[in-house]
């Protein structure tokens, strides 16, 4: 099993008219493929974790990376893991609100995570980013 974390830039400001179809397709396809994860949207950034069988995650990422709704996806980490972190979500979603432009990839990551409202998820995710990114 692998876990892949990437960051990308949305083509347009986040809106439910864009996000809802992405989440619907993600949950349908990921559930069928055994992929789980979390999508965070903030400012014009997407931050997404995909985890599951290697072939399924790679195939999903290849499809996502050519999606015209975002540009310049950058993989921050890709590693073999024994367990899922987001097992309960075919694709969880966090709205990180509007963000001013953050500088380095690490600052952008932390800015995305900062507004997450659930303190447990926020702590988990901050730890995750510290351990796995940059
Ligand atoms: C930021 C972002 C994240 C996405 N995440 C997923 C995902 O986790 N799983 C997925 O199947 N599609 C995801 N998509 C959508 C895919 O790019 C693609 O549109 C979709 O998989 C096509 O599914 P369909 O052929 O069933 O309509 C994402 C798209 C964007 C822009």
CSV table of N, CA and C and ligand atoms in Angstrom, one decimal:
chain,number,residue,atom,x,y,z
A,1,UNK,N,0.8,-1.2,0.0
A,1,UNK,CA,0.0,0.0,0.0
A,1,UNK,C,0.9,1.3,0.0
A,2,UNK,N,0.4,2.3,-0.7
A,2,UNK,CA,1.2,3.5,-0.7
A,2,UNK,C,0.3,4.7,-0.2
A,3,UNK,N,1.0,5.8,0.2
A,3,UNK,CA,0.3,7.0,0.5
A,3,UNK,C,1.0,8.1,-0.3
A,4,UNK,N,0.2,8.9,-1.0
A,4,UNK,CA,0.8,10.0,-1.8
A,4,UNK,C,0.2,11.3,-1.4
A,5,UNK,N,1.0,12.3,-1.3
A,5,UNK,CA,0.5,13.6,-0.9
A,5,UNK,C,1.0,14.6,-2.0
A,6,UNK,N,0.0,15.4,-2.5
A,6,UNK,CA,0.4,16.4,-3.5
A,6,UNK,C,-0.3,17.7,-3.2
A,7,UNK,N,0.3,18.7,-3.8
A,7,UNK,CA,-0.4,20.1,-3.7
A,7,UNK,C,-0.5,20.6,-5.2
A,8,UNK,N,-1.6,21.3,-5.4
A,8,UNK,CA,-1.8,21.9,-6.8
A,8,UNK,C,-2.5,23.2,-6.7
A,9,UNK,N,-2.6,23.9,-7.8
A,9,UNK,CA,-3.3,25.2,-7.8
A,9,UNK,C,-4.5,25.1,-8.6
A,10,UNK,N,-5.7,25.5,-8.1
A,10,UNK,CA,-6.9,25.5,-8.8
A,10,UNK,C,-6.9,26.5,-9.9
A,11,UNK,N,-7.6,26.2,-11.0
A,11,UNK,CA,-7.8,27.1,-12.1
A,11,UNK,C,-8.6,28.3,-11.7
A,12,UNK,N,-9.6,28.1,-10.9
A,12,UNK,CA,-10.5,29.2,-10.4
A,12,UNK,C,-10.7,29.1,-8.9
A,13,UNK,N,-11.1,30.2,-8.3
A,13,UNK,CA,-11.4,30.2,-6.9
A,13,UNK,C,-12.3,29.0,-6.5
A,14,UNK,N,-12.1,28.4,-5.4
A,14,UNK,CA,-12.9,27.3,-5.0
A,14,UNK,C,-14.4,27.7,-4.9
A,15,UNK,N,-15.3,26.9,-5.5
A,15,UNK,CA,-16.7,27.1,-5.4
A,15,UNK,C,-17.4,25.7,-5.4
A,16,UNK,N,-18.5,25.6,-4.7
A,16,UNK,CA,-19.2,24.3,-4.6
A,16,UNK,C,-19.5,23.8,-6.0
A,17,UNK,N,-19.7,24.7,-6.9
A,17,UNK,CA,-20.1,24.2,-8.3
A,17,UNK,C,-18.9,23.4,-8.9
A,18,UNK,N,-17.7,23.7,-8.5
A,18,UNK,CA,-16.5,23.0,-8.9
A,18,UNK,C,-16.2,21.8,-8.0
A,19,UNK,N,-16.3,22.1,-6.7
A,19,UNK,CA,-15.9,21.1,-5.7
A,19,UNK,C,-16.9,19.9,-5.7
A,20,UNK,N,-18.2,20.1,-5.8
A,20,UNK,CA,-19.1,19.1,-5.6
A,20,UNK,C,-19.0,17.9,-6.6
A,21,UNK,N,-18.8,18.2,-7.9
A,21,UNK,CA,-18.6,17.1,-8.8
A,21,UNK,C,-17.3,16.4,-8.6
A,22,UNK,N,-16.3,17.1,-8.2
A,22,UNK,CA,-15.0,16.5,-7.9
A,22,UNK,C,-15.2,15.5,-6.8
A,23,UNK,N,-15.8,15.9,-5.7
A,23,UNK,CA,-16.0,15.0,-4.6
A,23,UNK,C,-16.9,13.8,-4.9
A,24,UNK,N,-17.9,14.1,-5.7
A,24,UNK,CA,-18.8,13.0,-6.1
A,24,UNK,C,-18.1,11.9,-6.9
A,25,UNK,N,-17.3,12.4,-7.9
A,25,UNK,CA,-16.5,11.4,-8.7
A,25,UNK,C,-15.5,10.7,-7.9
A,26,UNK,N,-14.8,11.5,-7.0
A,26,UNK,CA,-13.8,10.9,-6.1
A,26,UNK,C,-14.3,9.8,-5.2
A,27,UNK,N,-15.4,10.1,-4.6
A,27,UNK,CA,-16.0,9.1,-3.7
A,27,UNK,C,-16.4,7.8,-4.4
A,28,UNK,N,-17.0,8.0,-5.6
A,28,UNK,CA,-17.5,6.9,-6.3
A,28,UNK,C,-16.3,6.0,-6.8
A,29,UNK,N,-15.4,6.7,-7.5
A,29,UNK,CA,-14.2,6.0,-8.0
A,29,UNK,C,-13.3,5.4,-7.0
A,30,UNK,N,-13.1,6.2,-5.9
A,30,UNK,CA,-12.1,5.7,-4.9
A,30,UNK,C,-12.7,4.5,-4.1
A,31,UNK,N,-14.0,4.6,-3.8
A,31,UNK,CA,-14.6,3.5,-3.1
A,31,UNK,C,-14.5,2.2,-3.9
A,32,UNK,N,-14.6,2.3,-5.3
A,32,UNK,CA,-14.6,1.1,-6.1
A,32,UNK,C,-13.1,0.6,-6.2
A,33,UNK,N,-12.1,1.5,-6.1
A,33,UNK,CA,-10.7,1.2,-6.4
A,33,UNK,C,-10.0,0.9,-5.0
A,34,UNK,N,-10.7,1.0,-3.9
A,34,UNK,CA,-10.0,0.8,-2.6
A,34,UNK,C,-9.1,1.9,-2.2
A,35,UNK,N,-9.3,3.1,-2.7
A,35,UNK,CA,-8.5,4.3,-2.4
A,35,UNK,C,-9.3,5.1,-1.3
A,36,UNK,N,-8.5,5.6,-0.4
A,36,UNK,CA,-9.1,6.5,0.6
A,36,UNK,C,-8.2,7.8,0.7
A,37,UNK,N,-8.7,8.8,1.4
A,37,UNK,CA,-7.9,10.0,1.5
A,37,UNK,C,-8.6,11.2,1.9
A,38,UNK,N,-7.9,12.3,1.8
A,38,UNK,CA,-8.5,13.6,2.2
A,38,UNK,C,-8.1,14.7,1.2
A,39,UNK,N,-9.1,15.5,0.9
A,39,UNK,CA,-8.8,16.7,0.0
A,39,UNK,C,-9.0,18.0,0.8
A,40,UNK,N,-8.0,18.8,0.9
A,40,UNK,CA,-8.2,20.1,1.5
A,40,UNK,C,-8.1,21.2,0.4
A,41,UNK,N,-9.1,22.1,0.5
A,41,UNK,CA,-9.2,23.2,-0.5
A,41,UNK,C,-9.1,24.5,0.3
A,42,UNK,N,-8.1,25.4,-0.1
A,42,UNK,CA,-8.0,26.7,0.5
A,42,UNK,C,-7.3,27.7,-0.4
A,43,UNK,N,-7.8,28.9,-0.4
A,43,UNK,CA,-7.3,29.9,-1.3
A,43,UNK,C,-7.4,29.3,-2.7
A,44,UNK,N,-6.4,29.2,-3.5
A,44,UNK,CA,-6.5,28.6,-4.8
A,44,UNK,C,-5.7,27.3,-4.8
A,45,UNK,N,-5.5,26.7,-3.6
A,45,UNK,CA,-4.7,25.5,-3.5
A,45,UNK,C,-5.6,24.3,-3.2
A,46,UNK,N,-5.1,23.2,-3.8
A,46,UNK,CA,-5.6,21.9,-3.3
A,46,UNK,C,-4.5,21.1,-2.7
A,47,UNK,N,-4.8,20.4,-1.6
A,47,UNK,CA,-3.8,19.5,-0.9
A,47,UNK,C,-4.6,18.2,-0.8
A,48,UNK,N,-4.0,17.1,-1.3
A,48,UNK,CA,-4.7,15.9,-1.3
A,48,UNK,C,-3.8,14.7,-0.9
A,49,UNK,N,-4.4,13.9,-0.1
A,49,UNK,CA,-3.7,12.6,0.3
A,49,UNK,C,-4.5,11.5,-0.4
A,50,UNK,N,-3.8,10.6,-1.0
A,50,UNK,CA,-4.4,9.4,-1.6
A,50,UNK,C,-3.7,8.2,-1.0
A,51,UNK,N,-4.4,7.2,-0.5
A,51,UNK,CA,-3.8,6.0,0.0
A,51,UNK,C,-4.5,4.8,-0.4
A,52,UNK,N,-3.8,3.7,-0.6
A,52,UNK,CA,-4.4,2.4,-1.0
A,52,UNK,C,-3.4,1.6,-1.8
A,53,UNK,N,-3.9,0.5,-2.5
A,53,UNK,CA,-3.0,-0.3,-3.2
A,53,UNK,C,-2.2,0.6,-4.3
A,54,UNK,N,-0.9,0.2,-4.4
A,54,UNK,CA,0.0,1.1,-5.2
A,54,UNK,C,-0.6,1.4,-6.6
A,55,UNK,N,-1.0,0.3,-7.3
A,55,UNK,CA,-1.5,0.5,-8.7
A,55,UNK,C,-2.8,1.4,-8.7
A,56,UNK,N,-3.6,1.2,-7.7
A,56,UNK,CA,-4.9,2.0,-7.7
A,56,UNK,C,-4.6,3.5,-7.4
A,57,UNK,N,-3.6,3.7,-6.5
A,57,UNK,CA,-3.3,5.1,-6.2
A,57,UNK,C,-2.6,5.8,-7.4
A,58,UNK,N,-1.7,5.1,-8.0
A,58,UNK,CA,-1.0,5.6,-9.2
A,58,UNK,C,-1.9,5.9,-10.3
A,59,UNK,N,-2.8,5.0,-10.5
A,59,UNK,CA,-3.8,5.2,-11.6
A,59,UNK,C,-4.7,6.4,-11.3
A,60,UNK,N,-5.1,6.5,-10.1
A,60,UNK,CA,-6.0,7.6,-9.7
A,60,UNK,C,-5.2,9.0,-9.8
A,61,UNK,N,-4.0,9.0,-9.4
A,61,UNK,CA,-3.2,10.2,-9.4
A,61,UNK,C,-2.9,10.6,-10.9
A,62,UNK,N,-2.7,9.6,-11.7
A,62,UNK,CA,-2.5,10.0,-13.2
A,62,UNK,C,-3.7,10.7,-13.7
A,63,UNK,N,-4.9,10.1,-13.4
A,63,UNK,CA,-6.1,10.8,-13.9
A,63,UNK,C,-6.3,12.2,-13.3
A,64,UNK,N,-6.0,12.3,-12.0
A,64,UNK,CA,-6.2,13.6,-11.4
A,64,UNK,C,-5.2,14.6,-12.0
A,65,UNK,N,-4.0,14.2,-12.2
A,65,UNK,CA,-2.9,15.1,-12.6
A,65,UNK,C,-3.2,15.8,-14.0
A,66,UNK,N,-4.0,15.2,-14.8
A,66,UNK,CA,-4.3,15.8,-16.1
A,66,UNK,C,-5.7,16.5,-16.1
A,67,UNK,N,-6.3,16.6,-14.9
A,67,UNK,CA,-7.6,17.3,-14.8
A,67,UNK,C,-7.4,18.8,-15.0
A,68,UNK,N,-8.2,19.4,-15.9
A,68,UNK,CA,-8.0,20.8,-16.2
A,68,UNK,C,-8.5,21.8,-15.1
A,69,UNK,N,-9.2,21.2,-14.1
A,69,UNK,CA,-9.7,22.1,-13.0
A,69,UNK,C,-8.5,22.6,-12.1
A,70,UNK,N,-7.4,22.0,-12.2
A,70,UNK,CA,-6.2,22.5,-11.5
A,70,UNK,C,-5.0,22.4,-12.3
A,71,UNK,N,-3.9,23.0,-11.9
A,71,UNK,CA,-2.6,23.0,-12.6
A,71,UNK,C,-1.5,22.8,-11.7
A,72,UNK,N,-0.3,22.4,-12.3
A,72,UNK,CA,0.9,22.3,-11.6
A,72,UNK,C,0.9,21.4,-10.3
A,73,UNK,N,0.4,20.2,-10.4
A,73,UNK,CA,0.4,19.3,-9.2
A,73,UNK,C,1.9,19.0,-8.9
A,74,UNK,N,2.2,19.0,-7.6
A,74,UNK,CA,3.6,18.7,-7.2
A,74,UNK,C,3.5,17.6,-6.1
A,75,UNK,N,4.1,16.5,-6.4
A,75,UNK,CA,4.0,15.4,-5.4
A,75,UNK,C,5.0,15.8,-4.2
A,76,UNK,N,4.5,15.8,-3.0
A,76,UNK,CA,5.3,16.1,-1.9
A,76,UNK,C,5.9,14.9,-1.2
A,77,UNK,N,5.1,13.8,-1.2
A,77,UNK,CA,5.6,12.6,-0.8
A,77,UNK,C,4.9,11.4,-1.3
A,78,UNK,N,5.6,10.3,-1.5
A,78,UNK,CA,4.9,9.1,-2.0
A,78,UNK,C,5.7,7.9,-1.3
A,79,UNK,N,5.0,7.2,-0.4
A,79,UNK,CA,5.8,6.2,0.3
A,79,UNK,C,4.9,5.0,0.6
A,80,UNK,N,5.6,3.9,0.8
A,80,UNK,CA,4.9,2.6,1.2
A,80,UNK,C,4.5,2.7,2.7
A,81,UNK,N,3.3,2.3,3.0
A,81,UNK,CA,2.8,2.4,4.3
A,81,UNK,C,2.1,1.1,4.7
A,82,UNK,N,2.0,0.8,6.0
A,82,UNK,CA,1.4,-0.4,6.4
A,82,UNK,C,-0.1,-0.2,6.7
A,83,UNK,N,-0.5,1.0,7.1
A,83,UNK,CA,-1.8,1.3,7.5
A,83,UNK,C,-2.4,2.6,6.8
A,84,UNK,N,-3.7,2.6,6.7
A,84,UNK,CA,-4.3,3.9,6.3
A,84,UNK,C,-4.5,4.8,7.4
A,85,UNK,N,-4.4,6.1,7.1
A,85,UNK,CA,-4.8,7.2,8.1
A,85,UNK,C,-6.2,7.5,7.9
A,86,UNK,N,-6.7,7.5,6.7
A,86,UNK,CA,-8.0,8.0,6.3
A,86,UNK,C,-8.9,6.9,5.9
A,87,UNK,N,-8.8,5.8,6.6
A,87,UNK,CA,-9.6,4.6,6.2
A,87,UNK,C,-11.1,4.8,6.0
A,88,UNK,N,-11.6,5.7,6.8
A,88,UNK,CA,-13.1,5.8,6.8
A,88,UNK,C,-13.6,6.7,5.7
A,89,UNK,N,-12.7,7.3,4.9
A,89,UNK,CA,-13.1,8.2,3.9
A,89,UNK,C,-12.6,7.8,2.5
A,90,UNK,N,-13.6,7.6,1.6
A,90,UNK,CA,-13.2,7.4,0.2
A,90,UNK,C,-12.6,8.7,-0.3
A,91,UNK,N,-13.1,9.8,0.2
A,91,UNK,CA,-12.4,11.1,0.0
A,91,UNK,C,-13.0,12.1,1.0
A,92,UNK,N,-12.3,12.3,2.1
A,92,UNK,CA,-12.8,13.3,3.1
A,92,UNK,C,-12.5,14.7,2.5
A,93,UNK,N,-13.2,15.7,3.0
A,93,UNK,CA,-13.0,17.0,2.5
A,93,UNK,C,-12.9,18.0,3.6
A,94,UNK,N,-12.0,19.0,3.5
A,94,UNK,CA,-11.8,20.1,4.4
A,94,UNK,C,-11.8,21.4,3.6
A,95,UNK,N,-12.6,22.3,4.0
A,95,UNK,CA,-12.6,23.6,3.4
A,95,UNK,C,-11.7,24.5,4.3
A,96,UNK,N,-10.5,24.9,3.7
A,96,UNK,CA,-9.6,25.7,4.5
A,96,UNK,C,-9.8,27.2,4.3
A,97,UNK,N,-10.9,27.6,3.7
A,97,UNK,CA,-11.3,29.0,3.6
A,97,UNK,C,-10.4,29.7,2.6
A,98,UNK,N,-10.4,31.1,2.7
A,98,UNK,CA,-9.7,31.9,1.8
A,98,UNK,C,-8.3,32.2,2.5
A,99,UNK,N,-7.3,32.0,1.7
A,99,UNK,CA,-5.9,32.2,2.2
A,99,UNK,C,-5.2,33.2,1.4
A,100,UNK,N,-4.3,34.0,2.0
A,100,UNK,CA,-3.5,34.8,1.2
A,100,UNK,C,-2.4,33.9,0.7
A,101,UNK,N,-1.7,34.4,-0.3
A,101,UNK,CA,-0.7,33.6,-1.0
A,101,UNK,C,0.4,33.2,0.0
A,102,UNK,N,0.6,31.9,0.2
A,102,UNK,CA,1.7,31.5,1.1
A,102,UNK,C,2.9,31.3,0.3
A,103,UNK,N,4.1,31.4,0.9
A,103,UNK,CA,5.4,31.3,0.2
A,103,UNK,C,5.9,29.9,-0.2
A,104,UNK,N,6.7,29.4,0.6
A,104,UNK,CA,7.3,28.1,0.3
A,104,UNK,C,6.2,27.0,0.4
A,105,UNK,N,6.5,25.8,-0.3
A,105,UNK,CA,5.5,24.7,-0.2
A,105,UNK,C,5.1,24.4,1.2
A,106,UNK,N,6.1,24.4,2.1
A,106,UNK,CA,5.8,24.1,3.5
A,106,UNK,C,4.9,25.1,4.1
A,107,UNK,N,5.1,26.4,3.9
A,107,UNK,CA,4.2,27.4,4.4
A,107,UNK,C,2.8,27.3,3.8
A,108,UNK,N,2.8,27.0,2.5
A,108,UNK,CA,1.5,26.8,1.9
A,108,UNK,C,0.7,25.7,2.5
A,109,UNK,N,1.4,24.6,2.8
A,109,UNK,CA,0.8,23.4,3.5
A,109,UNK,C,0.3,23.8,4.8
A,110,UNK,N,1.1,24.5,5.6
A,110,UNK,CA,0.6,24.8,7.0
A,110,UNK,C,-0.5,25.8,6.9
A,111,UNK,N,-0.5,26.7,5.9
A,111,UNK,CA,-1.6,27.7,5.8
A,111,UNK,C,-2.9,27.0,5.4
A,112,UNK,N,-2.8,25.9,4.6
A,112,UNK,CA,-4.0,25.2,4.3
A,112,UNK,C,-4.5,24.4,5.5
A,113,UNK,N,-3.7,24.0,6.3
A,113,UNK,CA,-4.1,23.1,7.4
A,113,UNK,C,-4.6,24.0,8.6
A,114,UNK,N,-4.1,25.2,8.7
A,114,UNK,CA,-4.4,26.1,9.9
A,114,UNK,C,-5.9,26.2,10.2
A,115,UNK,N,-6.7,26.4,9.2
A,115,UNK,CA,-8.1,26.7,9.5
A,115,UNK,C,-9.0,25.4,9.7
A,116,UNK,N,-8.4,24.2,9.6
A,116,UNK,CA,-9.2,23.0,9.8
A,116,UNK,C,-9.9,23.1,11.2
A,117,UNK,N,-11.2,22.9,11.2
A,117,UNK,CA,-11.9,23.2,12.5
A,117,UNK,C,-11.8,22.1,13.5
A,118,UNK,N,-11.8,20.8,13.0
A,118,UNK,CA,-11.7,19.7,14.0
A,118,UNK,C,-10.3,19.6,14.6
A,119,UNK,N,-10.2,19.9,15.9
A,119,UNK,CA,-8.8,20.0,16.4
A,119,UNK,C,-8.0,18.6,16.3
A,120,UNK,N,-8.8,17.5,16.4
A,120,UNK,CA,-8.1,16.2,16.3
A,120,UNK,C,-7.5,16.0,14.9
A,121,UNK,N,-8.4,16.3,14.0
A,121,UNK,CA,-8.0,16.1,12.6
A,121,UNK,C,-6.8,17.1,12.3
A,122,UNK,N,-6.9,18.3,12.8
A,122,UNK,CA,-5.9,19.3,12.5
A,122,UNK,C,-4.5,18.8,13.1
A,123,UNK,N,-4.6,18.3,14.3
A,123,UNK,CA,-3.3,17.9,14.9
A,123,UNK,C,-2.8,16.7,14.2
A,124,UNK,N,-3.6,15.8,13.8
A,124,UNK,CA,-3.2,14.6,13.0
A,124,UNK,C,-2.5,15.0,11.7
A,125,UNK,N,-3.2,16.0,11.1
A,125,UNK,CA,-2.7,16.4,9.8
A,125,UNK,C,-1.4,17.2,9.8
A,126,UNK,N,-1.3,18.0,10.8
A,126,UNK,CA,-0.1,18.8,11.0
A,126,UNK,C,1.1,17.9,11.3
A,127,UNK,N,0.8,16.9,12.1
A,127,UNK,CA,1.9,15.9,12.4
A,127,UNK,C,2.2,15.1,11.1
A,128,UNK,N,1.2,14.8,10.3
A,128,UNK,CA,1.4,14.1,9.1
A,128,UNK,C,2.3,14.9,8.1
A,129,UNK,N,1.9,16.2,8.0
A,129,UNK,CA,2.7,17.0,7.1
A,129,UNK,C,4.1,17.2,7.6
A,130,UNK,N,4.3,17.3,8.9
A,130,UNK,CA,5.7,17.5,9.4
A,130,UNK,C,6.5,16.2,9.1
A,131,UNK,N,5.8,15.1,9.3
A,131,UNK,CA,6.6,13.8,9.1
A,131,UNK,C,6.9,13.5,7.6
A,132,UNK,N,5.9,13.9,6.8
A,132,UNK,CA,5.9,13.3,5.4
A,132,UNK,C,6.3,14.3,4.3
A,133,UNK,N,6.2,15.6,4.6
A,133,UNK,CA,6.4,16.6,3.5
A,133,UNK,C,7.7,17.3,3.7
A,134,UNK,N,8.2,17.9,2.7
A,134,UNK,CA,9.3,18.8,2.6
A,134,UNK,C,10.6,18.5,3.4
B,1,LIG,C1,-8.2,18.5,-6.9
B,1,LIG,C2,-8.8,17.3,-7.6
B,1,LIG,C3,-8.9,16.1,-6.9
B,1,LIG,C4,-9.5,14.9,-7.4
B,1,LIG,N1,-9.5,13.8,-6.7
B,1,LIG,C5,-10.0,12.7,-7.3
B,1,LIG,C6,-10.0,11.4,-6.6
B,1,LIG,O1,-9.5,11.3,-5.4
B,1,LIG,N2,-10.5,10.3,-7.2
B,1,LIG,C7,-11.0,10.4,-8.4
B,1,LIG,O2,-11.5,9.4,-9.0
B,1,LIG,N3,-11.0,11.6,-9.1
B,1,LIG,C8,-10.6,12.7,-8.6
B,1,LIG,N4,-10.6,13.9,-9.3
B,1,LIG,C9,-11.3,13.9,-10.6
B,1,LIG,C10,-10.5,13.3,-11.7
B,1,LIG,O3,-9.6,14.2,-12.1
B,1,LIG,C11,-11.4,12.9,-12.8
B,1,LIG,O4,-12.2,14.0,-13.3
B,1,LIG,C12,-12.4,11.8,-12.4
B,1,LIG,O5,-11.7,10.8,-11.7
B,1,LIG,C13,-13.1,11.2,-13.6
B,1,LIG,O6,-14.1,10.3,-13.1
B,1,LIG,P1,-15.2,9.7,-14.0
B,1,LIG,O7,-14.6,9.2,-15.3
B,1,LIG,O8,-15.9,8.6,-13.2
B,1,LIG,O9,-16.2,10.9,-14.3
B,1,LIG,C14,-10.0,15.0,-8.7
B,1,LIG,C15,-9.9,16.2,-9.4
B,1,LIG,C16,-9.4,17.3,-8.9
B,1,LIG,C17,-9.3,18.6,-9.7
